[in-house]
Amino acid sequence: MTRPATTSRAAYVADGLATPRNVGFPLESAADLIVRVNGALQTLNLHYSITGPLSNPVMTPLSPFWANGATVRYSRKTPAKQEYDAQAGVALQAESLEATLDRNVMAIQDIDGEQADLSARALLVGEGQQAPEADLTGLIEGDLLQYRGGKIRRF
């Protein structure tokens, strides 16, 4: 089966209930879904469950449910692995080969999504230019940076 070009990440605002949500993209394994609520990593079968076929999975929060208004962000992280071993003189196993190709395409989509996310959040400089020195003394997670007076500083 050919994998369609699709996103491998999404987000929504929790309603405080055990409302099932269609993930919106296929998974190779339920463990490939990375879920964060307000930035905190969640654990499969402790904080949420995955049901339905992996080609169209459904995610459901488990009790205690995610707080009403919490931001739920999730993405797929398909492990890149080679499980198909073609051998000279042996007929190709189409189903096994197709599954390997599908997994590789999913892994590439995941990397593309990660790259787009990083690019959207990165400080950028013009092509061929170099970023100025940054004084990041005391920088902690969640701090914002600004560019002012030719320098990168904490906001």
CSV table of C-alpha atoms in Angstrom, one decimal:
chain,number,residue,atom,x,y,z
A,1,MET,CA,0.0,0.0,0.0
A,2,THR,CA,1.4,3.4,-0.9
A,3,ARG,CA,1.6,5.8,2.0
A,4,PRO,CA,-0.1,9.2,1.2
A,5,ALA,CA,1.8,12.4,1.9
A,6,THR,CA,0.5,13.3,5.3
A,7,THR,CA,1.4,15.2,8.4
A,8,SER,CA,2.6,13.2,11.4
A,9,ARG,CA,1.8,15.7,14.1
A,10,ALA,CA,-1.2,17.5,15.5
A,11,ALA,CA,-2.6,19.4,18.5
A,12,TYR,CA,-5.9,20.1,20.1
A,13,VAL,CA,-7.3,21.6,23.3
A,14,ALA,CA,-8.5,19.0,25.9
A,15,ASP,CA,-12.1,19.1,27.1
A,16,GLY,CA,-11.4,17.6,30.5
A,17,LEU,CA,-13.2,14.4,29.5
A,18,ALA,CA,-12.3,11.0,28.1
A,19,THR,CA,-13.2,12.1,24.6
A,20,PRO,CA,-11.7,9.8,21.9
A,21,ARG,CA,-9.8,11.6,19.1
A,22,ASN,CA,-8.9,10.2,15.7
A,23,VAL,CA,-5.1,10.6,15.5
A,24,GLY,CA,-5.3,11.6,11.8
A,25,PHE,CA,-2.3,9.6,10.6
A,26,PRO,CA,-1.3,5.9,10.6
A,27,LEU,CA,1.1,4.4,13.1
A,28,GLU,CA,3.4,1.4,12.8
A,29,SER,CA,3.0,0.7,16.5
A,30,ALA,CA,1.0,2.4,19.3
A,31,ALA,CA,4.3,3.1,21.0
A,32,ASP,CA,5.3,5.3,18.1
A,33,LEU,CA,2.9,8.1,19.2
A,34,ILE,CA,4.6,10.8,21.3
A,35,VAL,CA,2.1,12.8,23.4
A,36,ARG,CA,2.7,15.9,25.5
A,37,VAL,CA,0.2,17.8,27.5
A,38,ASN,CA,1.2,21.4,28.3
A,39,GLY,CA,4.7,20.2,27.5
A,40,ALA,CA,4.8,17.2,29.8
A,41,LEU,CA,5.5,13.8,28.2
A,42,GLN,CA,2.6,11.3,28.6
A,43,THR,CA,2.8,7.5,28.8
A,44,LEU,CA,0.9,5.1,26.7
A,45,ASN,CA,-1.6,3.0,28.8
A,46,LEU,CA,-1.1,5.3,31.8
A,47,HIS,CA,-2.2,8.6,30.5
A,48,TYR,CA,-3.8,7.6,27.2
A,49,SER,CA,-4.7,4.5,25.1
A,50,ILE,CA,-4.6,3.8,21.4
A,51,THR,CA,-7.5,1.7,19.9
A,52,GLY,CA,-8.7,0.8,16.5
A,53,PRO,CA,-6.6,-0.3,13.5
A,54,LEU,CA,-3.1,1.3,13.4
A,55,SER,CA,-4.0,2.5,9.9
A,56,ASN,CA,-6.6,4.8,11.5
A,57,PRO,CA,-5.9,4.9,15.3
A,58,VAL,CA,-7.9,6.6,18.0
A,59,MET,CA,-6.4,8.2,21.1
A,60,THR,CA,-8.4,8.3,24.3
A,61,PRO,CA,-7.2,10.0,27.6
A,62,LEU,CA,-7.3,7.8,30.7
A,63,SER,CA,-8.3,8.9,34.1
A,64,PRO,CA,-7.3,11.4,35.5
A,65,PHE,CA,-8.3,13.1,32.3
A,66,TRP,CA,-6.3,16.0,30.8
A,67,ALA,CA,-7.5,19.3,32.3
A,68,ASN,CA,-10.1,21.3,30.3
A,69,GLY,CA,-8.1,23.8,28.2
A,70,ALA,CA,-4.8,21.9,28.3
A,71,THR,CA,-2.9,21.8,25.1
A,72,VAL,CA,-2.4,18.3,23.8
A,73,ARG,CA,0.4,17.9,21.2
A,74,TYR,CA,1.2,14.6,19.6
A,75,SER,CA,3.5,13.4,16.9
A,76,ARG,CA,4.6,10.1,15.4
A,77,LYS,CA,8.1,8.9,15.8
A,78,THR,CA,8.5,5.8,13.5
A,79,PRO,CA,11.8,4.0,14.2
A,80,ALA,CA,13.9,3.8,11.1
A,81,LYS,CA,14.9,0.1,10.8
A,82,GLN,CA,15.7,-2.3,8.0
A,83,GLU,CA,13.8,-5.6,8.3
A,84,TYR,CA,13.7,-6.7,4.7
A,85,ASP,CA,16.7,-8.7,3.4
A,86,ALA,CA,16.6,-9.3,-0.3
A,87,GLN,CA,18.8,-12.2,-1.4
A,88,ALA,CA,20.1,-13.1,-4.8
A,89,GLY,CA,18.2,-15.9,-6.4
A,90,VAL,CA,15.2,-15.6,-4.1
A,91,ALA,CA,11.9,-14.0,-5.3
A,92,LEU,CA,11.1,-10.7,-3.7
A,93,GLN,CA,8.4,-10.9,-1.1
A,94,ALA,CA,6.1,-8.0,-2.2
A,95,GLU,CA,4.1,-7.7,1.0
A,96,SER,CA,7.2,-7.6,3.3
A,97,LEU,CA,9.0,-5.2,1.0
A,98,GLU,CA,6.0,-2.9,0.8
A,99,ALA,CA,5.7,-2.9,4.6
A,100,THR,CA,9.4,-1.9,4.9
A,101,LEU,CA,9.0,0.9,2.3
A,102,ASP,CA,5.9,2.2,4.0
A,103,ARG,CA,7.7,2.3,7.4
A,104,ASN,CA,10.6,4.2,5.8
A,105,VAL,CA,8.3,6.7,4.2
A,106,MET,CA,6.5,7.2,7.6
A,107,ALA,CA,9.9,7.8,9.2
A,108,ILE,CA,10.8,10.3,6.5
A,109,GLN,CA,7.5,12.1,7.1
A,110,ASP,CA,8.2,12.2,10.8
A,111,ILE,CA,11.7,13.8,10.2
A,112,ASP,CA,10.1,16.3,7.7
A,113,GLY,CA,7.6,17.3,10.4
A,114,GLU,CA,10.3,17.7,13.1
A,115,GLN,CA,12.4,19.8,10.7
A,116,ALA,CA,9.5,22.0,9.8
A,117,ASP,CA,8.7,22.5,13.5
A,118,LEU,CA,12.3,23.3,14.4
A,119,SER,CA,12.6,25.7,11.4
A,120,ALA,CA,9.4,27.5,12.5
A,121,ARG,CA,10.8,28.1,16.0
A,122,ALA,CA,14.4,28.8,15.2
A,123,LEU,CA,16.2,32.1,15.1
A,124,LEU,CA,17.2,32.7,11.5
A,125,VAL,CA,20.0,34.7,9.9
A,126,GLY,CA,20.4,35.5,6.3
A,127,GLU,CA,22.0,33.0,4.0
A,128,GLY,CA,25.8,33.4,4.2
A,129,GLN,CA,25.6,35.3,7.4
A,130,GLN,CA,26.7,34.2,10.8
A,131,ALA,CA,24.6,34.6,14.0
A,132,PRO,CA,26.0,37.1,16.6
A,133,GLU,CA,27.3,35.8,19.9
A,134,ALA,CA,24.5,35.1,22.3
A,135,ASP,CA,24.6,35.8,26.0
A,136,LEU,CA,22.4,33.0,27.4
A,137,THR,CA,23.5,33.3,31.0
A,138,GLY,CA,20.8,32.1,33.2
A,139,LEU,CA,18.6,30.8,30.3
A,140,ILE,CA,16.0,28.4,31.5
A,141,GLU,CA,13.5,26.2,29.6
A,142,GLY,CA,10.6,28.3,28.3
A,143,ASP,CA,12.6,31.6,28.1
A,144,LEU,CA,12.2,33.7,25.0
A,145,LEU,CA,15.1,35.2,23.1
A,146,GLN,CA,15.1,38.5,21.3
A,147,TYR,CA,17.5,40.2,18.8
A,148,ARG,CA,18.3,43.8,19.8
A,149,GLY,CA,21.2,46.0,19.2
A,150,GLY,CA,23.0,43.4,17.2
A,151,LYS,CA,22.9,40.8,20.1
A,152,ILE,CA,20.7,37.9,21.0
A,153,ARG,CA,19.4,38.2,24.6
A,154,ARG,CA,16.9,36.8,26.9
A,155,PHE,CA,13.5,38.5,26.5
